[in-house]
Amino acid sequence: MGIDKAELLRRVQNAEPVIEQDFTGMALEGADLSATLFERCIFDGALLARADLTASQFVRCTMARADLSGCTVSGTTFFESRFERTVMAGARLNNATFFECDIDGLALGESVLDFVTFSQCRVDKVLLRGARLEKVTLAGCGIGVVDFSGAALERSALLECDLRQCRFEGTLFSNVVLVKSNLAGKRFAGQRFVNTQFIDADLTGCDFSDAHIAQANFQGAKLADSVFERAHAPNAIFMAADLSSARFDKAVLRQALFVGARAPGASFAGADLYQSNWANAVLPGSSLAGCELTYADFSHADLANVDLRGAVMFRANLHAVKDPGARYTDRVRALESNPELLAAEQWQPVPIS
């Protein structure tokens, strides 16, 4: 038979470990359960609203249908524990760790998560609507349905996660790292991203139309068939990205970097590409019609069959471009190949016999 509430609180008060106990349905609202080791304990259906879990460790515990709303989770560790239809709405989580946990239903709506790590967890049916997440890390997790709608993500990292089932309507991204994550097909139209890192992410078919993505980093990302129409993306980085058939019509991309990008069949019609850098980019059959290309650098780019009609090309650099079939109307104001630089680039040392 399990211990009662009084005995539980006595053990907590004396810093004694609590092992293999069943607290199913126990009323523990507002209880002080801090600085305690709970191992293989059952909290299914327990009422833990406003409880203090500061500096406690929950090892291989279960919390199915438990109510932890408004609880304090500071310096708390959950290891190989299970959450199922668990309520933690309005809770404050600080310096907390979830390691190898099985999360199948966790309501964190309107909660504050600060410096929280989810590592090697299965995360499904998680509600974060309206929550504030700062310095939150999800690493190596299997992600199912997670609702980030209206949440604020700040200085957080979602690393190598499949996020295709997640909801991001109205989510604010600020200094967020999404390295090697899969967001294919997601819609971010009109949303704001501040200094967001999408390095090597899969963003195939994503919609960023009218989004504010200044200084975002898409280096090495998969962006085939994506939409950036009218996006505000000055200083964005698309180096070595796959932009096949992507649409950037009328986007603001001043000083953006497209070095080494692959953009066959892409459309940038009417985009502001002032001082953008396209060195070694591959753009066959793409459209740059009507673009602002003043001071743009196309050194060694492949511009075969590119439509540049109506583009402003004042001092645009066309050094060593490959442009058979390209159509220009302002090439006369562009800078052609520099013979001395070209000779230097093509120089080869003479073999010593």
Short mmCIF file of C-alpha atoms in Angstrom, two decimals:
data_model
loop_
_atom_site.label_atom_id
_atom_site.label_comp_id
_atom_site.label_asym_id
_atom_site.label_seq_id
_atom_site.Cartn_x
_atom_site.Cartn_y
_atom_site.Cartn_z
CA MET A 1 0.00 0.00 0.00
CA GLY A 2 1.32 3.47 -0.91
CA ILE A 3 2.15 6.16 1.58
CA ASP A 4 -0.37 8.88 2.36
CA LYS A 5 -0.02 12.62 1.83
CA ALA A 6 1.28 13.29 5.33
CA GLU A 7 4.04 10.70 4.98
CA LEU A 8 4.94 12.04 1.53
CA LEU A 9 5.32 15.57 2.86
CA ARG A 10 7.36 14.30 5.81
CA ARG A 11 9.79 12.56 3.46
CA VAL A 12 10.07 15.68 1.33
CA GLN A 13 10.73 17.80 4.42
CA ASN A 14 13.52 15.42 5.45
CA ALA A 15 15.00 15.18 1.94
CA GLU A 16 14.33 11.43 1.79
CA PRO A 17 14.00 9.78 -1.64
CA VAL A 18 10.52 8.62 -2.62
CA ILE A 19 10.72 5.33 -4.51
CA GLU A 20 8.04 3.13 -6.12
CA GLN A 21 5.06 4.90 -4.59
CA ASP A 22 1.58 5.32 -6.04
CA PHE A 23 0.00 8.77 -5.70
CA THR A 24 -2.83 8.20 -8.17
CA GLY A 25 -5.52 10.86 -7.76
CA MET A 26 -3.90 12.34 -4.64
CA ALA A 27 -4.75 15.97 -3.83
CA LEU A 28 -1.42 17.80 -3.65
CA GLU A 29 -2.46 21.30 -4.68
CA GLY A 30 0.12 23.86 -3.59
CA ALA A 31 2.28 21.19 -1.94
CA ASP A 32 6.00 21.67 -1.43
CA LEU A 33 7.59 18.77 -3.32
CA SER A 34 10.90 20.49 -3.88
CA ALA A 35 14.46 19.08 -3.75
CA THR A 36 13.26 15.47 -3.73
CA LEU A 37 14.11 12.37 -5.75
CA PHE A 38 11.00 10.59 -7.02
CA GLU A 39 11.83 7.27 -8.69
CA ARG A 40 9.30 4.97 -10.39
CA CYS A 41 6.39 6.82 -8.79
CA ILE A 42 2.88 7.06 -10.20
CA PHE A 43 1.18 10.47 -10.25
CA ASP A 44 -1.64 9.51 -12.62
CA GLY A 45 -4.62 11.79 -12.07
CA ALA A 46 -2.87 13.56 -9.19
CA LEU A 47 -3.88 17.14 -8.41
CA LEU A 48 -0.61 19.09 -8.34
CA ALA A 49 -1.82 22.56 -9.30
CA ARG A 50 0.48 25.29 -7.93
CA ALA A 51 2.80 22.66 -6.42
CA ASP A 52 6.48 23.52 -5.98
CA LEU A 53 8.72 21.04 -7.85
CA THR A 54 11.88 23.14 -7.57
CA ALA A 55 15.12 21.11 -7.86
CA SER A 56 13.29 17.78 -7.77
CA GLN A 57 14.10 14.77 -9.94
CA PHE A 58 11.44 12.53 -11.44
CA VAL A 59 13.00 9.29 -12.67
CA ARG A 60 10.81 6.83 -14.60
CA CYS A 61 7.63 8.36 -13.18
CA THR A 62 4.20 8.56 -14.85
CA MET A 63 1.95 11.62 -14.83
CA ALA A 64 -0.98 10.57 -16.98
CA ARG A 65 -3.94 12.97 -16.66
CA ALA A 66 -2.21 14.80 -13.80
CA ASP A 67 -3.00 18.47 -13.17
CA LEU A 68 0.18 20.52 -12.73
CA SER A 69 -1.31 23.83 -13.82
CA GLY A 70 0.45 26.84 -12.35
CA CYS A 71 3.16 24.70 -10.75
CA THR A 72 6.76 25.84 -10.27
CA VAL A 73 9.27 23.78 -12.24
CA SER A 74 12.70 25.26 -11.55
CA GLY A 75 15.90 23.24 -11.75
CA THR A 76 13.67 20.19 -12.18
CA THR A 77 14.65 17.06 -14.12
CA PHE A 78 12.31 14.52 -15.71
CA PHE A 79 14.15 11.36 -16.82
CA GLU A 80 12.45 8.57 -18.78
CA SER A 81 9.09 9.75 -17.44
CA ARG A 82 5.72 9.57 -19.17
CA PHE A 83 3.22 12.39 -19.67
CA GLU A 84 -0.20 11.58 -21.09
CA ARG A 85 -2.97 14.19 -21.28
CA THR A 86 -1.09 16.10 -18.58
CA VAL A 87 -2.06 19.70 -17.80
CA MET A 88 0.71 22.20 -17.05
CA ALA A 89 -1.06 25.35 -18.26
CA GLY A 90 0.19 28.61 -16.79
CA ALA A 91 3.21 26.93 -15.25
CA ARG A 92 6.64 28.51 -14.93
CA LEU A 93 9.46 26.27 -16.10
CA ASN A 94 13.00 27.48 -15.50
CA ASN A 95 16.23 25.53 -15.99
CA ALA A 96 14.23 22.32 -16.45
CA THR A 97 15.24 19.19 -18.36
CA PHE A 98 13.15 16.49 -20.03
CA PHE A 99 15.44 13.61 -21.05
CA GLU A 100 14.21 10.52 -22.90
CA CYS A 101 10.64 11.24 -21.82
CA ASP A 102 7.52 9.96 -23.56
CA ILE A 103 5.18 12.93 -23.95
CA ASP A 104 1.79 12.03 -25.42
CA GLY A 105 -0.38 14.99 -24.51
CA LEU A 106 0.93 17.95 -22.52
CA ALA A 107 -0.91 21.27 -22.18
CA LEU A 108 1.51 24.16 -21.65
CA GLY A 109 -0.71 26.95 -22.93
CA GLU A 110 0.16 30.42 -21.55
CA SER A 111 3.16 28.94 -19.73
CA VAL A 112 6.61 30.50 -19.44
CA LEU A 113 9.52 28.26 -20.40
CA ASP A 114 12.95 29.71 -19.74
CA PHE A 115 16.08 27.63 -20.31
CA VAL A 116 14.23 24.34 -20.81
CA THR A 117 15.69 21.35 -22.66
CA PHE A 118 13.89 18.45 -24.32
CA SER A 119 16.48 15.85 -25.32
CA GLN A 120 15.85 12.48 -27.00
CA CYS A 121 12.15 12.72 -26.15
CA ARG A 122 9.03 11.66 -28.02
CA VAL A 123 6.95 14.83 -28.14
CA ASP A 124 3.37 14.59 -29.40
CA LYS A 125 0.08 16.39 -28.78
CA VAL A 126 1.74 19.30 -26.99
CA LEU A 127 -0.11 22.60 -26.64
CA LEU A 128 2.10 25.70 -26.40
CA ARG A 129 -0.48 28.20 -27.60
CA GLY A 130 0.29 31.66 -26.24
CA ALA A 131 3.31 30.40 -24.33
CA ARG A 132 6.60 32.24 -24.04
CA LEU A 133 9.62 30.09 -24.81
CA GLU A 134 13.07 31.55 -24.21
CA LYS A 135 16.31 29.56 -24.42
CA VAL A 136 14.34 26.38 -25.12
CA THR A 137 16.09 23.49 -26.87
CA LEU A 138 14.56 20.50 -28.63
CA ALA A 139 17.35 18.17 -29.73
CA GLY A 140 17.07 14.71 -31.23
CA CYS A 141 13.36 14.52 -30.44
CA GLY A 142 10.64 12.70 -32.35
CA ILE A 143 8.11 15.48 -32.91
CA GLY A 144 4.45 14.85 -33.64
CA VAL A 145 1.68 17.43 -33.28
CA VAL A 146 2.85 20.52 -31.40
CA ASP A 147 0.81 23.73 -31.40
CA PHE A 148 3.02 26.85 -31.23
CA SER A 149 0.18 29.15 -32.35
CA GLY A 150 0.59 32.64 -30.91
CA ALA A 151 3.67 31.60 -28.96
CA ALA A 152 6.85 33.66 -28.71
CA LEU A 153 10.02 31.70 -29.50
CA GLU A 154 13.13 33.57 -28.43
CA ARG A 155 16.78 32.49 -28.39
CA SER A 156 15.69 28.89 -28.83
CA ALA A 157 16.93 25.93 -30.86
CA LEU A 158 14.94 23.20 -32.61
CA LEU A 159 17.69 20.93 -33.91
CA GLU A 160 17.22 18.19 -36.51
CA CYS A 161 13.50 17.95 -35.73
CA ASP A 162 10.68 16.95 -38.08
CA LEU A 163 8.25 19.84 -37.54
CA ARG A 164 5.86 19.17 -40.41
CA GLN A 165 2.93 18.37 -38.09
CA CYS A 166 3.46 21.46 -35.93
CA ARG A 167 1.31 24.59 -36.05
CA PHE A 168 3.01 28.00 -36.19
CA GLU A 169 0.14 30.41 -36.91
CA GLY A 170 1.07 33.78 -35.41
CA THR A 171 4.26 32.45 -33.82
CA LEU A 172 6.97 35.07 -33.27
CA PHE A 173 10.51 33.85 -34.03
CA SER A 174 13.42 35.83 -32.58
CA ASN A 175 16.98 34.49 -32.67
CA VAL A 176 15.73 30.95 -33.25
CA VAL A 177 17.92 28.16 -34.65
CA LEU A 178 16.20 25.55 -36.84
CA VAL A 179 19.27 23.74 -38.15
CA LYS A 180 18.51 20.63 -40.24
CA SER A 181 14.85 20.70 -39.25
CA ASN A 182 12.07 19.64 -41.62
CA LEU A 183 9.40 22.30 -42.18
CA ALA A 184 8.45 21.29 -45.72
CA GLY A 185 5.10 22.68 -46.85
CA LYS A 186 4.55 24.97 -43.85
CA ARG A 187 2.89 28.37 -44.29
CA PHE A 188 4.54 31.41 -42.69
CA ALA A 189 2.90 34.13 -44.79
CA GLY A 190 3.11 37.56 -43.16
CA GLN A 191 4.97 36.32 -40.08
CA ARG A 192 8.02 37.91 -38.50
CA PHE A 193 11.38 36.19 -38.12
CA VAL A 194 14.21 38.07 -36.41
CA ASN A 195 17.73 36.68 -36.98
CA THR A 196 16.38 33.19 -37.56
CA GLN A 197 18.72 30.38 -38.67
CA PHE A 198 17.32 27.87 -41.19
CA ILE A 199 20.73 26.35 -42.03
CA ASP A 200 20.38 23.04 -43.96
CA ALA A 201 16.65 22.96 -43.17
CA ASP A 202 14.07 21.37 -45.48
CA LEU A 203 11.70 24.20 -46.46
CA THR A 204 10.48 22.69 -49.71
CA GLY A 205 7.22 24.33 -50.77
CA CYS A 206 7.07 26.70 -47.79
CA ASP A 207 5.15 29.97 -48.07
CA PHE A 208 7.02 33.04 -46.76
CA SER A 209 5.03 35.54 -48.82
CA ASP A 210 4.84 38.99 -47.16
CA ALA A 211 6.98 37.67 -44.28
CA HIS A 212 9.56 39.82 -42.48
CA ILE A 213 12.76 37.78 -42.52
CA ALA A 214 15.57 40.34 -42.37
CA GLN A 215 18.99 38.74 -41.81
CA ALA A 216 17.54 35.23 -41.84
CA ASN A 217 20.03 32.51 -42.72
CA PHE A 218 18.91 29.90 -45.26
CA GLN A 219 22.40 28.61 -46.06
CA GLY A 220 22.24 25.13 -47.59
CA ALA A 221 18.46 24.98 -47.14
CA LYS A 222 16.08 23.14 -49.46
CA LEU A 223 13.74 25.82 -50.80
CA ALA A 224 12.50 24.29 -54.04
CA ASP A 225 9.01 25.56 -54.98
CA SER A 226 8.97 27.91 -51.99
CA VAL A 227 7.22 31.29 -52.13
CA PHE A 228 8.82 34.55 -50.95
CA GLU A 229 6.65 36.97 -52.92
CA ARG A 230 6.76 40.49 -51.42
CA ALA A 231 8.85 39.20 -48.50
CA HIS A 232 11.00 41.74 -46.67
CA ALA A 233 14.38 40.02 -46.47
CA PRO A 234 17.29 42.48 -46.60
CA ASN A 235 20.66 40.93 -45.74
CA ALA A 236 19.18 37.43 -45.86
CA ILE A 237 21.57 34.58 -46.63
CA PHE A 238 20.74 31.98 -49.29
CA MET A 239 24.26 30.69 -49.88
CA ALA A 240 24.38 27.19 -51.43
CA ALA A 241 20.58 26.92 -51.06
CA ASP A 242 18.35 25.03 -53.49
CA LEU A 243 15.93 27.63 -54.88
CA SER A 244 14.65 25.59 -57.81
CA SER A 245 11.39 27.10 -59.13
CA ALA A 246 11.10 29.34 -56.06
CA ARG A 247 9.16 32.62 -56.37
CA PHE A 248 10.61 35.87 -55.02
CA ASP A 249 8.54 38.31 -57.10
CA LYS A 250 8.61 41.87 -55.70
CA ALA A 251 10.57 40.79 -52.62
CA VAL A 252 12.98 43.17 -50.89
CA LEU A 253 16.35 41.39 -50.91
CA ARG A 254 18.82 44.25 -50.67
CA GLN A 255 22.37 43.01 -49.97
CA ALA A 256 21.15 39.41 -49.77
CA LEU A 257 23.71 36.67 -50.39
CA PHE A 258 23.00 34.03 -53.04
CA VAL A 259 26.60 32.82 -53.42
CA GLY A 260 26.61 29.31 -54.84
CA ALA A 261 22.82 29.07 -54.80
CA ARG A 262 21.01 26.84 -57.30
CA ALA A 263 17.91 28.55 -58.68
CA PRO A 264 16.92 27.05 -62.04
CA GLY A 265 13.50 28.27 -63.12
CA ALA A 266 13.15 30.64 -60.16
CA SER A 267 11.34 33.97 -60.47
CA PHE A 268 12.59 37.24 -58.95
CA ALA A 269 10.48 39.51 -61.15
CA GLY A 270 10.36 43.06 -59.81
CA ALA A 271 12.46 42.22 -56.74
CA ASP A 272 14.79 44.72 -55.07
CA LEU A 273 18.19 43.01 -55.28
CA TYR A 274 20.36 46.07 -54.76
CA GLN A 275 23.98 45.07 -54.06
CA SER A 276 23.07 41.38 -53.79
CA ASN A 277 25.78 38.78 -54.35
CA TRP A 278 25.28 35.93 -56.83
CA ALA A 279 28.86 34.73 -57.23
CA ASN A 280 28.94 31.17 -58.63
CA ALA A 281 25.15 30.94 -58.50
CA VAL A 282 23.35 28.73 -61.03
CA LEU A 283 20.25 30.44 -62.47
CA PRO A 284 19.39 28.84 -65.84
CA GLY A 285 15.96 29.83 -67.11
CA SER A 286 15.17 32.05 -64.14
CA SER A 287 13.54 35.48 -64.30
CA LEU A 288 15.17 38.67 -63.01
CA ALA A 289 12.93 40.86 -65.13
CA GLY A 290 12.33 44.34 -63.76
CA CYS A 291 14.68 43.84 -60.81
CA GLU A 292 16.81 46.44 -59.08
CA LEU A 293 20.30 45.00 -59.64
CA THR A 294 22.45 48.05 -59.04
CA TYR A 295 25.89 46.92 -57.78
CA ALA A 296 24.80 43.27 -57.81
CA ASP A 297 27.67 40.80 -58.23
CA PHE A 298 27.18 37.90 -60.67
CA SER A 299 30.83 36.82 -60.87
CA HIS A 300 31.10 33.34 -62.43
CA ALA A 301 27.32 32.88 -62.28
CA ASP A 302 25.40 30.72 -64.75
CA LEU A 303 22.84 33.06 -66.36
CA ALA A 304 21.90 30.85 -69.30
CA ASN A 305 18.50 31.86 -70.71
CA VAL A 306 17.87 34.24 -67.79
CA ASP A 307 15.34 37.02 -68.40
CA LEU A 308 16.93 40.34 -67.35
CA ARG A 309 14.70 42.60 -69.40
CA GLY A 310 13.77 45.80 -67.61
CA ALA A 311 16.29 45.14 -64.83
CA VAL A 312 18.36 48.09 -63.59
CA MET A 313 21.97 46.94 -63.92
CA PHE A 314 24.02 50.02 -63.06
CA ARG A 315 27.52 48.73 -62.30
CA ALA A 316 26.28 45.18 -61.85
CA ASN A 317 29.27 42.85 -62.06
CA LEU A 318 29.08 40.32 -64.92
CA HIS A 319 32.63 39.06 -64.53
CA ALA A 320 33.08 35.64 -66.18
CA VAL A 321 29.36 34.91 -66.36
CA LYS A 322 27.98 32.15 -68.56
CA ASP A 323 24.95 33.71 -70.23
CA PRO A 324 24.00 32.12 -73.55
CA GLY A 325 20.41 33.03 -74.36
CA ALA A 326 20.19 35.64 -71.59
CA ARG A 327 18.06 38.69 -72.43
CA TYR A 328 19.23 42.14 -71.30
CA THR A 329 17.98 45.69 -71.78
CA ASP A 330 20.49 47.51 -69.53
CA ARG A 331 23.70 45.57 -70.03
CA VAL A 332 25.43 48.68 -71.32
CA ARG A 333 25.62 50.02 -67.73
CA ALA A 334 26.90 46.76 -66.25
CA LEU A 335 30.55 45.88 -65.68
CA GLU A 336 31.87 43.22 -68.04
CA SER A 337 34.64 40.72 -67.28
CA ASN A 338 37.89 42.14 -65.98
CA PRO A 339 40.56 40.74 -68.35
CA GLU A 340 43.38 40.98 -65.84
CA LEU A 341 41.36 39.32 -63.09
CA LEU A 342 40.19 36.62 -65.47
CA ALA A 343 43.77 35.92 -66.54
CA ALA A 344 44.84 35.67 -62.90
CA GLU A 345 41.99 33.29 -62.11
CA GLN A 346 42.89 31.08 -65.06
CA TRP A 347 46.62 31.05 -64.37
CA GLN A 348 48.16 27.63 -63.83
CA PRO A 349 51.70 26.98 -62.62
CA VAL A 350 54.06 25.61 -65.24
CA PRO A 351 55.03 22.03 -64.39
CA ILE A 352 58.69 21.59 -63.57
CA SER A 353 60.17 18.98 -65.87
#
